[in-house]
Rosetta silent file (secondary structure, phi, psi, omega in degrees, C-alpha in Angstrom):
SEQUENCE: MDLSKNNFNGTVHYGLFGKSHQLETVNIQDNLLYGKLPRTMGSLKNLRELAISNNMFSGTLPAMNHVKRLESVSMRGNILSGELSLNLKHWKNITYLDVYDNLFEDVMRDLKLGKLHKLESLDLGRNYFIGSISSNMGLLLEMIDFSENDLSGNIPYQISNMSNLKELRLDGNMISGDIPPGFKHLYNLEFLILTDNFFDQEMHSDDDLGTEWKSIVEIKLDGNSIHGTIPNSFCRLKNEMKLQVLVADCDIIVCDCCTYCGAR
SCORE:     score description
SCORE:     0.000 S_00000001
   1 L     0.000  116.508  178.546    0.000    0.000    0.000 S_00000001
   2 E  -124.832  104.336  178.727    1.571    3.267   -1.138 S_00000001
   3 L  -119.037   25.494 -174.911   -0.488    6.393   -0.438 S_00000001
   4 L   -73.249  155.241  172.064    2.457    8.730    0.095 S_00000001
   5 L    55.623   49.676 -179.984    2.702   12.357   -1.061 S_00000001
   6 L  -123.293    2.409 -177.360   -0.991   12.898   -1.718 S_00000001
   7 L    59.654   27.908  174.405   -1.853   15.666    0.761 S_00000001
   8 L   -62.640  138.708 -175.232   -4.370   13.364    2.430 S_00000001
   9 E  -125.578  135.937  176.471   -5.855   15.099    5.451 S_00000001
  10 E   127.423 -168.936  179.035   -7.497   13.574    8.515 S_00000001
  11 L   -94.821  162.991  177.830   -7.173   10.573   10.785 S_00000001
  12 L   -94.992  118.066 -178.268   -6.487    6.988    9.774 S_00000001
  13 L   -70.606  142.193 -177.506   -9.581    4.835   10.291 S_00000001
  14 L   -61.175  -25.583 -178.269   -9.020    1.553   12.126 S_00000001
  15 H   -71.009  -15.421 -179.133  -10.726   -0.300    9.280 S_00000001
  16 H   -59.985  -34.004 -178.528   -7.922    0.574    6.877 S_00000001
  17 H  -109.738   -5.662 -173.435   -5.810   -2.232    8.344 S_00000001
  18 H   -61.058  -33.203 -178.498   -8.521   -4.389    9.863 S_00000001
  19 L  -121.135   30.608 -175.873   -8.850   -6.704    6.853 S_00000001
  20 L  -122.559   45.506 -173.046   -5.408   -6.217    5.345 S_00000001
  21 L   -63.946  -19.528 -176.693   -3.425   -8.876    7.153 S_00000001
  22 L   -89.851   -2.265 -178.801   -1.365   -9.734    4.059 S_00000001
  23 L   -59.354  133.484  175.326    0.060   -6.244    3.609 S_00000001
  24 L  -105.877  -21.807 -179.748    3.854   -6.180    3.436 S_00000001
  25 E  -133.348  131.662  170.399    4.243   -2.428    2.874 S_00000001
  26 E  -126.068  110.879  179.657    2.401    0.542    4.375 S_00000001
  27 E  -124.236  101.978  178.399    3.619    3.869    3.034 S_00000001
  28 L  -124.239   25.433 -176.778    1.493    6.851    4.048 S_00000001
  29 L   -75.577  163.959  177.743    4.309    9.328    4.601 S_00000001
  30 L    59.908   50.298  172.618    4.368   12.944    3.432 S_00000001
  31 L  -127.792 -159.204  179.037    0.682   13.667    3.933 S_00000001
  32 E  -123.010   36.932 -176.501   -1.336   15.772    6.397 S_00000001
  33 E   -80.930  149.801 -177.019   -2.561   12.911    8.559 S_00000001
  34 E  -147.368  179.060 -179.798   -2.976   13.331   12.305 S_00000001
  35 E    88.056 -172.022 -178.994   -4.320   11.665   15.436 S_00000001
  36 L   -81.439  149.972  173.121   -3.420    8.299   16.901 S_00000001
  37 L   -73.368  136.498 -176.215   -2.306    5.337   14.838 S_00000001
  38 L   -67.473  144.398 -179.026   -5.060    2.678   14.837 S_00000001
  39 H   -65.102  -21.080  179.160   -4.530   -0.369   17.030 S_00000001
  40 H   -65.383  -14.410  175.545   -5.370   -2.582   14.021 S_00000001
  41 H   -61.130  -26.793  179.334   -1.880   -1.793   12.725 S_00000001
  42 H   -71.757   -5.504  179.688   -0.720   -4.369   15.254 S_00000001
  43 H   -96.956    1.877 -176.722   -2.459   -7.118   13.283 S_00000001
  44 L   -84.562   76.627 -171.784   -0.282   -6.728   10.173 S_00000001
  45 L   -68.090  -19.364 -179.242    1.767   -9.859   10.776 S_00000001
  46 L   -99.437    4.245 -174.918    3.349   -9.831    7.304 S_00000001
  47 L   -65.183  129.789  178.136    4.382   -6.189    7.395 S_00000001
  48 L  -114.126  -28.963 -178.729    7.985   -5.576    6.327 S_00000001
  49 E  -132.445  126.489  177.135    8.018   -1.830    5.670 S_00000001
  50 E  -124.622  116.516 -178.666    6.230    0.890    7.644 S_00000001
  51 E  -127.681  107.640 -179.268    6.634    4.486    6.441 S_00000001
  52 L  -127.422   18.512 -174.439    4.569    7.163    8.199 S_00000001
  53 L   -62.367  155.730  171.410    7.084   10.029    8.239 S_00000001
  54 L    58.324   52.145  168.775    6.224   13.700    7.899 S_00000001
  55 L  -128.259 -152.930  177.600    2.661   13.706    9.132 S_00000001
  56 E  -133.011   35.647  178.158    1.209   14.848   12.463 S_00000001
  57 E   -63.928  142.530 -177.113    0.536   11.521   14.159 S_00000001
  58 E  -134.563  176.265  179.385    0.480   11.793   17.942 S_00000001
  59 E    80.962 -171.967 -178.629    0.139    9.634   21.028 S_00000001
  60 E   -87.296  160.213  177.182    1.794    6.305   21.708 S_00000001
  61 L   -71.680  145.083  172.962    2.394    3.541   19.198 S_00000001
  62 L   -67.056  156.858  177.489   -0.145    0.712   19.098 S_00000001
  63 L   -63.101  121.959 -177.794    1.071   -2.634   20.403 S_00000001
  64 L  -125.598   37.154 -177.583    2.942   -4.252   17.512 S_00000001
  65 L   -71.644  -13.163  176.611    4.411   -7.264   19.277 S_00000001
  66 L   -96.755   -4.475 -179.643    2.997   -9.574   16.591 S_00000001
  67 L   -93.184   80.403 -169.094    4.544   -7.561   13.755 S_00000001
  68 L  -101.374   -0.456 -179.528    7.835   -9.432   13.799 S_00000001
  69 L   -98.443    3.096 -176.881    8.852   -9.305   10.141 S_00000001
  70 L   -56.643  131.724  176.902    9.485   -5.570   10.049 S_00000001
  71 L  -115.313  -28.582 -177.138   12.676   -4.625    8.238 S_00000001
  72 E  -138.330  126.963  178.667   12.214   -0.886    7.722 S_00000001
  73 E  -131.543  120.679  178.117   10.459    1.657    9.976 S_00000001
  74 E  -125.295  114.071 -176.923   10.332    5.370    9.167 S_00000001
  75 L  -127.528   12.207 -171.943    8.401    7.609   11.580 S_00000001
  76 L   -61.201  152.582  173.263   10.327   10.880   11.470 S_00000001
  77 L    70.715   42.531  173.271    8.617   14.227   11.725 S_00000001
  78 L  -127.021 -161.153  178.332    5.559   13.378   13.811 S_00000001
  79 E  -127.221   35.014 -177.464    4.486   13.993   17.426 S_00000001
  80 E   -72.790  145.096 -174.593    4.659   10.383   18.595 S_00000001
  81 E  -137.308 -175.113  179.168    5.453    9.796   22.250 S_00000001
  82 E    92.084 -162.124 -175.094    5.849    7.094   24.865 S_00000001
  83 L  -101.641  112.614  177.763    8.372    4.275   25.062 S_00000001
  84 L   -63.764  -30.059 -175.305    9.718    3.018   21.763 S_00000001
  85 H   -60.589  -26.355 -177.605   11.249    0.032   23.550 S_00000001
  86 H   -61.406  -31.556  177.612    7.837   -1.596   24.068 S_00000001
  87 H  -101.226  -35.277 -172.904    7.694   -2.418   20.360 S_00000001
  88 H   -58.603  -33.022 -177.426   11.339   -2.315   19.351 S_00000001
  89 L   -65.453  -15.262  179.869   12.201   -5.452   21.307 S_00000001
  90 L   -96.042   -8.650 -173.514    9.966   -7.459   18.955 S_00000001
  91 L   -97.049   66.202 -173.168   11.489   -6.151   15.709 S_00000001
  92 L   -72.157  -16.468 -178.356   14.447   -8.522   15.480 S_00000001
  93 L   -98.144    4.964 -172.522   14.650   -8.337   11.657 S_00000001
  94 L   -70.415  136.385  176.448   14.830   -4.569   11.409 S_00000001
  95 L  -113.658  -23.872 -175.724   17.619   -3.053    9.305 S_00000001
  96 E  -134.343  123.034  179.100   16.425    0.574    9.094 S_00000001
  97 E  -135.948  120.447 -178.950   14.905    2.607   11.945 S_00000001
  98 E  -133.722  108.146  177.142   14.205    6.342   11.723 S_00000001
  99 L  -121.788   24.437 -177.309   12.188    8.077   14.457 S_00000001
 100 L   -53.529  138.057  173.505   13.888   11.483   14.158 S_00000001
 101 L    64.723   62.586  172.258   11.955   14.489   15.487 S_00000001
 102 L  -136.572 -158.855 -178.756    9.297   12.988   17.738 S_00000001
 103 E  -125.289   29.158 -179.172    8.637   12.924   21.486 S_00000001
 104 E   -65.815  143.073  178.593    9.764    9.401   22.361 S_00000001
 105 L  -128.939  122.967  177.942   11.093    8.879   25.889 S_00000001
 106 L  -156.153  151.409  164.754   13.254    5.931   26.839 S_00000001
 107 E   -81.384  132.842 -172.920   16.318    5.079   28.844 S_00000001
 108 H   -54.065  -38.818 -177.438   18.852    3.962   26.244 S_00000001
 109 H   -64.394  -25.507 -179.077   19.557    0.643   27.955 S_00000001
 110 H   -73.810  -16.394  178.960   15.867   -0.283   27.679 S_00000001
 111 H   -72.974  -21.673  177.963   16.062   -0.165   23.873 S_00000001
 112 L    49.816   52.642 -176.467   18.294   -3.275   23.949 S_00000001
 113 H   -63.571  -23.931 -179.692   19.950   -2.276   20.689 S_00000001
 114 H   -65.623  -16.431  179.754   22.419   -5.132   20.987 S_00000001
 115 H   -91.025   -3.618  178.967   19.673   -7.600   20.101 S_00000001
 116 L   -97.582   74.762 -169.101   18.974   -5.919   16.758 S_00000001
 117 L   -69.367  -19.020 -176.785   21.770   -7.721   14.939 S_00000001
 118 L   -96.451   -0.884 -173.731   20.622   -6.774   11.423 S_00000001
 119 L   -65.718  129.346  179.653   20.358   -3.032   12.053 S_00000001
 120 L  -115.265  -30.093 -178.533   22.241   -0.899    9.510 S_00000001
 121 E  -135.152  125.934 -173.969   20.751    2.581    9.973 S_00000001
 122 E  -134.603  111.527 -179.817   19.603    4.007   13.323 S_00000001
 123 E  -122.168  105.593  177.628   18.203    7.524   13.710 S_00000001
 124 L  -111.750   14.370 -173.045   16.903    8.448   17.169 S_00000001
 125 L   -61.628  151.922  175.376   17.684   12.153   16.828 S_00000001
 126 L    54.971   57.520  172.284   15.615   14.975   18.335 S_00000001
 127 L  -134.611 -151.673 -178.631   13.669   13.015   20.933 S_00000001
 128 L  -129.101   41.215  176.646   13.943   12.645   24.719 S_00000001
 129 L   -74.126  141.264 -177.810   16.145    9.583   25.121 S_00000001
 130 E  -127.190  168.675  177.920   18.262    9.602   28.270 S_00000001
 131 E    98.614 -169.411 -177.930   21.168    7.652   29.712 S_00000001
 132 E   -97.088  158.705  179.176   24.458    6.563   28.208 S_00000001
 133 L   -68.312  134.480 -178.743   25.119    5.200   24.734 S_00000001
 134 L   -62.924  136.922  175.672   24.898    1.434   24.634 S_00000001
 135 L   -85.849   -2.246 -176.608   28.223   -0.376   24.413 S_00000001
 136 L  -125.061   87.977  177.184   26.437   -3.269   22.751 S_00000001
 137 L  -127.177  159.350 -176.903   25.101   -2.346   19.327 S_00000001
 138 L   -59.562  138.942 -177.241   25.051   -4.230   16.042 S_00000001
 139 L   -78.571   -4.924  179.584   28.324   -4.259   14.139 S_00000001
 140 L   -87.900   -3.749 -174.888   26.539   -3.791   10.790 S_00000001
 141 L   -60.448  131.388  175.934   25.561   -0.203   11.567 S_00000001
 142 L  -107.275  -25.151 -178.594   26.447    2.318    8.867 S_00000001
 143 E  -140.067  129.487  175.006   24.627    5.333   10.320 S_00000001
 144 E  -129.265  121.958  174.932   23.980    6.384   13.930 S_00000001
 145 E  -126.531  106.948  176.151   22.161    9.619   14.747 S_00000001
 146 L  -113.368   20.773 -172.661   21.562   10.260   18.453 S_00000001
 147 L   -64.347  151.870  173.059   21.592   14.056   18.098 S_00000001
 148 L    53.925   53.216  170.165   19.529   16.430   20.252 S_00000001
 149 L  -123.181 -155.448  178.350   18.582   14.090   23.061 S_00000001
 150 E  -124.041   45.154 -177.544   19.624   14.034   26.731 S_00000001
 151 E   -81.019  149.429 -178.661   22.400   11.455   26.520 S_00000001
 152 E  -137.290 -173.234 -178.849   25.327   11.481   28.929 S_00000001
 153 E    81.973 -165.132 -177.608   28.425    9.455   29.752 S_00000001
 154 L  -102.953  166.763  170.429   31.253    8.648   27.342 S_00000001
 155 L   -74.666  121.238  179.902   31.382    7.294   23.805 S_00000001
 156 L   -65.720  138.092 -177.240   31.795    3.523   24.260 S_00000001
 157 H   -65.001  -20.234 -178.349   35.014    2.228   22.721 S_00000001
 158 H   -62.326  -22.208  177.363   33.067   -0.647   21.142 S_00000001
 159 H   -61.550  -24.405  177.915   31.863    1.731   18.418 S_00000001
 160 H   -61.081  -19.388 -178.337   35.439    1.509   17.110 S_00000001
 161 H   -87.860   -1.287 -179.066   34.601   -2.035   15.976 S_00000001
 162 L   -85.576   83.386 -172.655   31.858   -0.885   13.588 S_00000001
 163 L   -66.376  -17.894  179.652   33.895   -1.128   10.403 S_00000001
 164 L   -90.050   -4.885 -170.798   30.895   -0.170    8.221 S_00000001
 165 L   -64.922  126.237  178.674   30.148    3.059   10.101 S_00000001
 166 L  -110.690  -33.400 -177.530   29.843    6.101    7.824 S_00000001
 167 E  -131.702  131.510  172.449   27.961    8.607    9.985 S_00000001
 168 E  -132.755  111.356 -177.039   28.076    9.290   13.712 S_00000001
 169 E  -119.539  110.567 -177.419   25.968   12.244   14.860 S_00000001
 170 L  -122.132   10.889 -173.837   25.956   12.917   18.600 S_00000001
 171 L   -62.421  149.527  175.271   25.489   16.700   18.630 S_00000001
 172 L    74.447   40.766  175.653   23.300   18.403   21.209 S_00000001
 173 L  -128.853 -156.953  178.069   23.696   16.036   24.151 S_00000001
 174 E  -127.894   36.425 -176.955   25.698   15.947   27.396 S_00000001
 175 E   -78.293  141.992 -174.043   28.318   13.401   26.359 S_00000001
 176 E  -129.887 -175.085  177.820   31.771   13.831   27.880 S_00000001
 177 E    87.881 -150.419 -176.281   35.273   12.375   27.865 S_00000001
 178 L  -113.979  163.768  167.739   37.448   11.705   24.816 S_00000001
 179 L   -74.223  124.404 -177.313   36.998   10.378   21.312 S_00000001
 180 L   -55.875  135.634  179.663   38.051    6.714   21.637 S_00000001
 181 H   -55.823  -31.285 -178.638   41.534    6.105   20.141 S_00000001
 182 H   -66.309  -10.854  178.230   40.134    3.151   18.206 S_00000001
 183 H   -61.123  -20.495  179.859   38.111    5.548   16.056 S_00000001
 184 H   -63.149  -17.260 -179.564   41.182    5.854   13.844 S_00000001
 185 H   -92.378    4.315  177.517   40.227    2.427   12.453 S_00000001
 186 L   -81.689   76.685 -170.940   36.809    3.584   11.213 S_00000001
 187 L   -60.159  -29.722 -174.360   38.019    3.533    7.617 S_00000001
 188 L   -95.315    4.500 -175.450   34.609    4.291    6.087 S_00000001
 189 L   -63.302  130.481  179.006   33.717    7.228    8.334 S_00000001
 190 L  -114.288  -35.530 -177.291   32.338   10.222    6.417 S_00000001
 191 E  -131.827  123.782  173.621   30.647   12.363    9.088 S_00000001
 192 E  -124.887  103.751 -173.347   31.716   12.840   12.711 S_00000001
 193 E  -117.011  108.399 -175.755   29.432   15.407   14.360 S_00000001
 194 L  -120.389   13.207 -174.919   30.079   16.033   18.074 S_00000001
 195 L   -54.089  143.518  172.028   28.932   19.670   18.392 S_00000001
 196 L    58.486   63.331  171.604   27.491   20.967   21.695 S_00000001
 197 L  -135.312 -156.421  179.728   28.454   18.339   24.234 S_00000001
 198 E  -121.278   28.967  176.764   30.889   18.198   27.168 S_00000001
 199 E   -62.316  137.925 -177.598   33.913   16.595   25.505 S_00000001
 200 L  -131.644   31.389 -176.318   37.114   17.861   27.153 S_00000001
 201 L   -68.546  142.174  170.250   39.825   16.054   25.213 S_00000001
 202 E   -96.554  119.257  179.681   43.279   17.544   24.748 S_00000001
 203 E   -98.368  156.093  179.847   44.385   17.071   21.143 S_00000001
 204 L  -131.566  153.470 -176.685   47.946   17.178   19.823 S_00000001
 205 L   -61.098  -28.525 -177.437   49.364   17.888   16.386 S_00000001
 206 L   -97.063   10.058  174.892   50.898   14.396   16.171 S_00000001
 207 L   -60.191  143.718 -177.834   47.734   12.489   17.145 S_00000001
 208 L  -101.294   21.431 -173.360   46.997    9.724   14.629 S_00000001
 209 L   -56.007  -43.085 -173.880   43.213    9.912   14.987 S_00000001
 210 L  -102.912   11.489 -172.009   42.440   10.747   11.352 S_00000001
 211 L   -64.474  -25.795 -176.609   45.294    9.028    9.569 S_00000001
 212 L  -112.475   14.046  177.964   43.140    6.240    8.157 S_00000001
 213 L   -86.710   90.908 -174.860   39.967    8.208    7.427 S_00000001
 214 L   -86.994  -10.980 -176.065   40.010    7.998    3.649 S_00000001
 215 L  -118.568    5.322 -171.685   36.348    8.945    3.130 S_00000001
 216 L   -64.253  136.061 -178.951   35.851   11.685    5.722 S_00000001
 217 L  -116.654  -37.196 -172.189   33.806   14.694    4.568 S_00000001
 218 E  -144.799  129.842  174.201   32.811   16.553    7.729 S_00000001
 219 E  -129.025  122.908  177.610   34.185   16.852   11.284 S_00000001
 220 E  -125.661  116.652 -177.210   32.486   19.130   13.819 S_00000001
 221 L  -116.808    1.127 -172.488   34.022   19.443   17.281 S_00000001
 222 L   -71.025  163.030  179.901   32.732   22.890   18.295 S_00000001
 223 L    75.611   24.284  177.282   30.666   23.660   21.373 S_00000001
 224 L  -128.503 -164.010  173.383   32.830   21.476   23.604 S_00000001
 225 L  -117.341   31.038  176.892   35.980   21.923   25.674 S_00000001
 226 L   -70.411  124.068 -170.437   38.226   20.133   23.180 S_00000001
 227 E  -135.592  176.204 -179.799   41.532   21.979   23.403 S_00000001
 228 E   105.649 -124.898 -179.298   45.171   21.845   22.374 S_00000001
 229 E  -137.000  132.086  177.633   46.075   21.559   18.679 S_00000001
 230 L   -60.307  135.030 -179.266   44.103   19.998   15.838 S_00000001
 231 L   -58.280  142.898  176.868   45.959   16.892   14.556 S_00000001
 232 H   -58.919  -29.261 -179.510   48.059   17.364   11.430 S_00000001
 233 H   -62.093  -34.850  177.069   46.223   14.391    9.953 S_00000001
 234 H   -64.434  -43.923 -178.011   43.013   16.457    9.867 S_00000001
 235 H   -67.282  -35.404  176.833   44.767   19.263    8.005 S_00000001
 236 H   -63.118  -42.357  177.683   46.272   16.832    5.503 S_00000001
 237 H   -62.001  -37.621  178.140   42.801   15.506    4.746 S_00000001
 238 H   -66.167  -43.749 -178.991   41.624   19.084    4.291 S_00000001
 239 H   -67.842  -27.984  179.082   44.499   19.909    1.944 S_00000001
 240 L   -83.734    4.485  176.010   43.815   16.766   -0.088 S_00000001
 241 L    68.070   18.326  175.397   40.253   18.048   -0.661 S_00000001
 242 L   -87.872  -51.200  178.139   38.691   15.036    1.047 S_00000001
 243 L   -80.656  116.108 -175.726   37.664   16.780    4.242 S_00000001
 244 L   -95.888  -30.453 -177.851   35.290   19.589    3.256 S_00000001
 245 E  -131.482  123.831  175.227   34.135   20.852    6.669 S_00000001
 246 E  -135.065  115.520 -176.173   36.251   21.089    9.824 S_00000001
 247 E  -124.834  131.529  176.259   34.842   23.072   12.744 S_00000001
 248 E  -148.727  169.259  178.862   36.398   23.578   16.180 S_00000001
 249 E   -87.117   95.051 -171.619   36.481   26.216   18.919 S_00000001
 250 L   -68.983   -9.168  176.599   39.530   28.183   17.805 S_00000001
 251 L   -79.103  -14.909  179.478   39.645   30.182   21.032 S_00000001
 252 L  -126.501   -4.063  178.164   40.766   27.066   22.928 S_00000001
 253 E  -139.264  136.252  178.027   42.327   24.904   20.203 S_00000001
 254 E   -75.729  121.505 -178.058   44.882   25.776   17.533 S_00000001
 255 L  -145.187   90.920 -178.224   43.310   25.030   14.156 S_00000001
 256 L   -77.443  -12.307 -175.886   44.998   26.608   11.139 S_00000001
 257 L  -115.624   11.422  179.559   42.955   24.549    8.682 S_00000001
 258 L   -66.555  140.700  174.173   39.442   24.929   10.100 S_00000001
 259 L   -80.581  -21.391  179.460   36.765   25.976    7.628 S_00000001
 260 E  -155.082  141.493  178.635   34.872   27.613   10.480 S_00000001
 261 E  -110.951  118.367  172.250   35.711   28.516   14.058 S_00000001
 262 E   -82.532 -178.319  177.960   33.073   28.165   16.712 S_00000001
 263 L  -144.429  119.621 -178.248   33.375   29.756   20.128 S_00000001
 264 L   -66.638    0.000    0.000   32.612   27.939   23.356 S_00000001
């Protein structure tokens, strides 16, 4: 079922899914729909793709513990609330999850991300998740966006083992400590966005953090207490035209190759 981008306005009637148990795809994103999602959505046992992004759905998700074949869930840009974990623990086949810009509230450990072994893309940005970043997440992840939540603690070193990781967006939280040394082995990393946290790392010109980042496009370190001197490896990447954006707080860190200087 694909009803996306039609400017449909109104609520979704429970009967829409009541007799549609064989549906594998529900795509109603990019409309003007609002209200609660019908509880009959929980009866779609064959559902593999759910796309409801960019509407005005509100309230909590219906119980979807029988919808176990889900592979892709896109809910960004709504007003959905409650605990995502109540359903997420049943979606063991999921590879793509995007709930950016909602009102979900969960403690990160309750999401049990380590049990989602097939997950490749995870966007929890702009919600109300709290706690520390899980040290046990799937190694297949290519994109992680935890931006604009209330996360704290350090970046777990286990993220260094995610060899497929291309994007890590942690901006707008309360994360502290250092960038794990093992990050230098994230060969496929393209975006490292750490703006507006509590990182207090001292960097040195001879640090080898970026020496193996062959695909890096953007590094943002501003809005922290990262101080010292930007590594020469970052500047080499900039001079080689690979790194396009490098932002740091130049009032506390020497950065002759920054494209923009923030100010703490």
